[in-house]
Amino acid sequence: MRLELYGWNDGFAAAFAEHSRAGRVPGRIVLEHTHIYRVATEAGEPLARVSGRLRHRAQARGDFPAVGDWVALEPVDTGEARIHAVLPRFSRFSRRAAGDATEEQIVAANIDTVFLIGGLDGDFNPRRIERYLVVAWESGATPVVVLNKADLVPDPARHVAEVEAVAPGVSVHAVSARVPESLEVLRRYLGIGRTAALLGSSGVGKSTIVNRLVGFDLLRTQDVRITDSRGRHTSTARQMVLLEAGGVLIDTPGMRELQLWDSGDALGDAFADIDELAVSCRFRDCRHSNEPGCAVRAAVADGTLATIRFDSYQKLAAERDHQAKQLDARAMLEEKRRAKVMGRALNKHLKDKGAK
Ligand code: GDP
Ligand code: ZN
């Protein structure tokens, strides 16, 4: 298998040079299943686990490999290969790790194009697409909005225009998974070595589109059998495939369930009335507590805005701020820890040099 088909390029090759000297081979993760991975390499697709050293050095969940990552493998003739390093990612989608509100967990990496799928049935919601766009831009992937179920509306172009208005510079396409030819436009983003993934709420037609592009249902195809350390068998689907016509498609349960990292915009969405009032506050960053010229408090005072609604808004806003602070605090700790480790390494280096 030529790795270029999977997106290998000069950039990754350069990042891999040091690993190459250590006798390792490159590969791309096509499946992740509780600590075990399947990796596409030039010579087959071994199962692999993270090396003890990588696990030890990893400072956060985000340092572990995810689907789409390029890794340095220690080749094996039989048994499981060892993943020694994860190459730097050019894009990444993440979510909060389960049980830890502040830790980032990567759900997919090195995606060129992310198709933001929306449905043109009752689900159509430009505000939600706006929020997904924020997530997409943050990831480093290029978003493309796909309005599916165009067969259900008389004038899809109207909806395309509506989305284009809130998504400057982003391509917007109306398609119907029921009309296969209409999906051909998506192949434009799937040339050889180009990786795409789908994002969107449940029911918008992601499976149907994947089926059409791939020729089968990725997530429902249980084509990999894994025996875990306790001898139990499970079957797991591959989460990344090469398309016959060129390109790579990633479809993982994690991507499908992706929640928004920051509920900041979600809050504005749920309280559009307050957002609207806030436009008239004297200060753009008014927190509606005791700033002069606050239009929101004025609305509460004159009864235009129900006190109970304003209260619940404030409660949610406080929660969001608290969460943001936690994230900041964690980032700072992480920074300190890194500085300490670096400092120690430097001291040791200087001492070793002095001793010689
Ligand atoms: P997912 O949850 O995003 O993976 O959505 P599915 O692919 O499971 O689709 C949800 C429902 O929408 C299914 O009943 C599909 O048959 C239907 N559906 C998907 N694409 C289209 C479309 O283009 N037009 C119409 N009318 N229905 C569609
Ligand atoms: Zn205000």
PDB file of N, CA and C and ligand atoms in Angstrom, residues 117 120-121 147-152 175-179 182-183 198-212 217 219-220 251 256, ligand 1:
ATOM      1  N   ILE A 117     -22.732  18.596   8.027  1.00  0.00           N
ATOM      2  CA  ILE A 117     -23.974  18.170   7.402  1.00  0.00           C
ATOM      3  C   ILE A 117     -25.168  18.743   8.157  1.00  0.00           C
ATOM      4  N   LEU A 120     -32.194  19.521   5.368  1.00  0.00           N
ATOM      5  CA  LEU A 120     -33.149  20.546   4.916  1.00  0.00           C
ATOM      6  C   LEU A 120     -34.591  20.178   5.262  1.00  0.00           C
ATOM      7  N   ASP A 121     -34.737  19.192   6.156  1.00  0.00           N
ATOM      8  CA  ASP A 121     -36.084  18.904   6.664  1.00  0.00           C
ATOM      9  C   ASP A 121     -36.329  19.820   7.861  1.00  0.00           C
ATOM     10  N   LEU A 147     -25.875  20.748   2.804  1.00  0.00           N
ATOM     11  CA  LEU A 147     -27.285  20.733   3.189  1.00  0.00           C
ATOM     12  C   LEU A 147     -27.933  19.534   2.495  1.00  0.00           C
ATOM     13  N   ASN A 148     -28.193  18.513   3.297  1.00  0.00           N
ATOM     14  CA  ASN A 148     -28.718  17.261   2.750  1.00  0.00           C
ATOM     15  C   ASN A 148     -30.252  17.285   2.717  1.00  0.00           C
ATOM     16  N   LYS A 149     -30.833  16.337   2.050  1.00  0.00           N
ATOM     17  CA  LYS A 149     -32.290  16.184   1.929  1.00  0.00           C
ATOM     18  C   LYS A 149     -32.894  17.313   1.086  1.00  0.00           C
ATOM     19  N   ALA A 150     -32.120  17.755   0.091  1.00  0.00           N
ATOM     20  CA  ALA A 150     -32.599  18.817  -0.796  1.00  0.00           C
ATOM     21  C   ALA A 150     -33.861  18.388  -1.527  1.00  0.00           C
ATOM     22  N   ASP A 151     -34.082  17.049  -1.591  1.00  0.00           N
ATOM     23  CA  ASP A 151     -35.290  16.560  -2.271  1.00  0.00           C
ATOM     24  C   ASP A 151     -36.567  16.937  -1.531  1.00  0.00           C
ATOM     25  N   LEU A 152     -36.424  17.385  -0.276  1.00  0.00           N
ATOM     26  CA  LEU A 152     -37.616  17.653   0.529  1.00  0.00           C
ATOM     27  C   LEU A 152     -38.085  19.100   0.494  1.00  0.00           C
ATOM     28  N   VAL A 175     -27.432  18.936  -1.345  1.00  0.00           N
ATOM     29  CA  VAL A 175     -27.367  17.607  -1.955  1.00  0.00           C
ATOM     30  C   VAL A 175     -28.541  16.773  -1.456  1.00  0.00           C
ATOM     31  N   SER A 176     -28.708  15.604  -2.053  1.00  0.00           N
ATOM     32  CA  SER A 176     -29.658  14.640  -1.519  1.00  0.00           C
ATOM     33  C   SER A 176     -29.027  13.264  -1.603  1.00  0.00           C
ATOM     34  N   ALA A 177     -28.924  12.619  -0.455  1.00  0.00           N
ATOM     35  CA  ALA A 177     -28.353  11.265  -0.436  1.00  0.00           C
ATOM     36  C   ALA A 177     -29.239  10.321  -1.239  1.00  0.00           C
ATOM     37  N   ARG A 178     -30.483  10.741  -1.487  1.00  0.00           N
ATOM     38  CA  ARG A 178     -31.394   9.918  -2.289  1.00  0.00           C
ATOM     39  C   ARG A 178     -31.116  10.055  -3.775  1.00  0.00           C
ATOM     40  N   VAL A 179     -30.342  11.083  -4.121  1.00  0.00           N
ATOM     41  CA  VAL A 179     -29.993  11.318  -5.528  1.00  0.00           C
ATOM     42  C   VAL A 179     -28.473  11.235  -5.651  1.00  0.00           C
ATOM     43  N   SER A 182     -26.030  13.809  -7.024  1.00  0.00           N
ATOM     44  CA  SER A 182     -25.881  15.091  -6.342  1.00  0.00           C
ATOM     45  C   SER A 182     -24.695  15.075  -5.370  1.00  0.00           C
ATOM     46  N   LEU A 183     -24.239  13.869  -4.987  1.00  0.00           N
ATOM     47  CA  LEU A 183     -23.126  13.778  -4.036  1.00  0.00           C
ATOM     48  C   LEU A 183     -21.765  13.897  -4.724  1.00  0.00           C
ATOM     49  N   LEU A 198     -17.174  13.702   8.508  1.00  0.00           N
ATOM     50  CA  LEU A 198     -18.506  14.296   8.564  1.00  0.00           C
ATOM     51  C   LEU A 198     -18.857  14.670   9.991  1.00  0.00           C
ATOM     52  N   LEU A 199     -19.536  15.796  10.111  1.00  0.00           N
ATOM     53  CA  LEU A 199     -19.968  16.257  11.420  1.00  0.00           C
ATOM     54  C   LEU A 199     -21.399  16.756  11.277  1.00  0.00           C
ATOM     55  N   GLY A 200     -22.224  16.461  12.245  1.00  0.00           N
ATOM     56  CA  GLY A 200     -23.595  16.943  12.172  1.00  0.00           C
ATOM     57  C   GLY A 200     -24.483  16.180  13.132  1.00  0.00           C
ATOM     58  N   SER A 201     -25.634  16.727  13.437  1.00  0.00           N
ATOM     59  CA  SER A 201     -26.535  16.107  14.400  1.00  0.00           C
ATOM     60  C   SER A 201     -27.038  14.776  13.882  1.00  0.00           C
ATOM     61  N   SER A 202     -27.562  14.008  14.803  1.00  0.00           N
ATOM     62  CA  SER A 202     -28.124  12.718  14.467  1.00  0.00           C
ATOM     63  C   SER A 202     -29.342  12.911  13.551  1.00  0.00           C
ATOM     64  N   GLY A 203     -29.456  12.071  12.525  1.00  0.00           N
ATOM     65  CA  GLY A 203     -30.637  12.110  11.671  1.00  0.00           C
ATOM     66  C   GLY A 203     -30.507  12.980  10.431  1.00  0.00           C
ATOM     67  N   VAL A 204     -29.370  13.678  10.290  1.00  0.00           N
ATOM     68  CA  VAL A 204     -29.233  14.560   9.123  1.00  0.00           C
ATOM     69  C   VAL A 204     -28.842  13.796   7.862  1.00  0.00           C
ATOM     70  N   GLY A 205     -28.435  12.522   8.034  1.00  0.00           N
ATOM     71  CA  GLY A 205     -28.128  11.711   6.860  1.00  0.00           C
ATOM     72  C   GLY A 205     -26.657  11.349   6.696  1.00  0.00           C
ATOM     73  N   LYS A 206     -25.874  11.407   7.780  1.00  0.00           N
ATOM     74  CA  LYS A 206     -24.437  11.111   7.686  1.00  0.00           C
ATOM     75  C   LYS A 206     -24.186   9.675   7.206  1.00  0.00           C
ATOM     76  N   SER A 207     -24.868   8.702   7.840  1.00  0.00           N
ATOM     77  CA  SER A 207     -24.652   7.296   7.436  1.00  0.00           C
ATOM     78  C   SER A 207     -24.982   7.109   5.977  1.00  0.00           C
ATOM     79  N   THR A 208     -26.103   7.675   5.569  1.00  0.00           N
ATOM     80  CA  THR A 208     -26.542   7.498   4.190  1.00  0.00           C
ATOM     81  C   THR A 208     -25.509   8.067   3.223  1.00  0.00           C
ATOM     82  N   ILE A 209     -24.962   9.230   3.556  1.00  0.00           N
ATOM     83  CA  ILE A 209     -23.957   9.846   2.686  1.00  0.00           C
ATOM     84  C   ILE A 209     -22.680   9.000   2.659  1.00  0.00           C
ATOM     85  N   VAL A 210     -22.250   8.535   3.850  1.00  0.00           N
ATOM     86  CA  VAL A 210     -21.051   7.686   3.910  1.00  0.00           C
ATOM     87  C   VAL A 210     -21.267   6.436   3.060  1.00  0.00           C
ATOM     88  N   ASN A 211     -22.428   5.829   3.213  1.00  0.00           N
ATOM     89  CA  ASN A 211     -22.737   4.622   2.430  1.00  0.00           C
ATOM     90  C   ASN A 211     -22.566   4.874   0.946  1.00  0.00           C
ATOM     91  N   ARG A 212     -23.057   6.030   0.519  1.00  0.00           N
ATOM     92  CA  ARG A 212     -23.002   6.357  -0.908  1.00  0.00           C
ATOM     93  C   ARG A 212     -21.560   6.576  -1.361  1.00  0.00           C
ATOM     94  N   ASP A 217     -21.674   0.741   4.737  1.00  0.00           N
ATOM     95  CA  ASP A 217     -21.751   1.467   5.997  1.00  0.00           C
ATOM     96  C   ASP A 217     -20.527   1.162   6.837  1.00  0.00           C
ATOM     97  N   LEU A 219     -19.428   2.247   9.801  1.00  0.00           N
ATOM     98  CA  LEU A 219     -19.575   1.974  11.228  1.00  0.00           C
ATOM     99  C   LEU A 219     -20.348   0.704  11.507  1.00  0.00           C
ATOM    100  N   ARG A 220     -21.142   0.284  10.550  1.00  0.00           N
ATOM    101  CA  ARG A 220     -21.912  -0.927  10.814  1.00  0.00           C
ATOM    102  C   ARG A 220     -21.204  -2.171  10.288  1.00  0.00           C
ATOM    103  N   ASP A 251     -14.897   8.184   9.726  1.00  0.00           N
ATOM    104  CA  ASP A 251     -16.219   8.191  10.353  1.00  0.00           C
ATOM    105  C   ASP A 251     -16.101   7.423  11.664  1.00  0.00           C
ATOM    106  N   ARG A 256     -19.063  11.534  15.521  1.00  0.00           N
ATOM    107  CA  ARG A 256     -20.521  11.663  15.419  1.00  0.00           C
ATOM    108  C   ARG A 256     -21.146  12.272  16.660  1.00  0.00           C
TER     109      ARG A 256
HETATM  110  P1  GDP B   1     -27.370  10.079  10.577  1.00  0.00           P
HETATM  111  O1  GDP B   1     -27.949   9.903  11.927  1.00  0.00           O
HETATM  112  O2  GDP B   1     -26.855  11.455  10.369  1.00  0.00           O
HETATM  113  O3  GDP B   1     -26.347   9.031  10.212  1.00  0.00           O
HETATM  114  O4  GDP B   1     -28.602   9.940   9.533  1.00  0.00           O
HETATM  115  P2  GDP B   1     -29.046   8.701   8.625  1.00  0.00           P
HETATM  116  O5  GDP B   1     -28.107   8.513   7.478  1.00  0.00           O
HETATM  117  O6  GDP B   1     -29.277   7.519   9.491  1.00  0.00           O
HETATM  118  O7  GDP B   1     -30.411   9.243   8.020  1.00  0.00           O
HETATM  119  C1  GDP B   1     -31.518   9.561   8.834  1.00  0.00           C
HETATM  120  C2  GDP B   1     -32.799   9.413   8.023  1.00  0.00           C
HETATM  121  O8  GDP B   1     -32.823  10.366   6.971  1.00  0.00           O
HETATM  122  C3  GDP B   1     -32.914   8.050   7.353  1.00  0.00           C
HETATM  123  O9  GDP B   1     -34.265   7.651   7.444  1.00  0.00           O
HETATM  124  C4  GDP B   1     -32.519   8.325   5.926  1.00  0.00           C
HETATM  125  O10 GDP B   1     -33.124   7.421   5.014  1.00  0.00           O
HETATM  126  C5  GDP B   1     -33.031   9.722   5.722  1.00  0.00           C
HETATM  127  N1  GDP B   1     -32.282  10.446   4.682  1.00  0.00           N
HETATM  128  C6  GDP B   1     -30.935  10.535   4.561  1.00  0.00           C
HETATM  129  N2  GDP B   1     -30.593  11.302   3.506  1.00  0.00           N
HETATM  130  C7  GDP B   1     -31.755  11.707   2.940  1.00  0.00           C
HETATM  131  C8  GDP B   1     -32.083  12.545   1.819  1.00  0.00           C
HETATM  132  O11 GDP B   1     -31.222  13.083   1.106  1.00  0.00           O
HETATM  133  N3  GDP B   1     -33.413  12.745   1.556  1.00  0.00           N
HETATM  134  C9  GDP B   1     -34.387  12.194   2.319  1.00  0.00           C
HETATM  135  N4  GDP B   1     -35.646  12.455   2.003  1.00  0.00           N
HETATM  136  N5  GDP B   1     -34.118  11.418   3.378  1.00  0.00           N
HETATM  137  C10 GDP B   1     -32.831  11.171   3.703  1.00  0.00           C
END
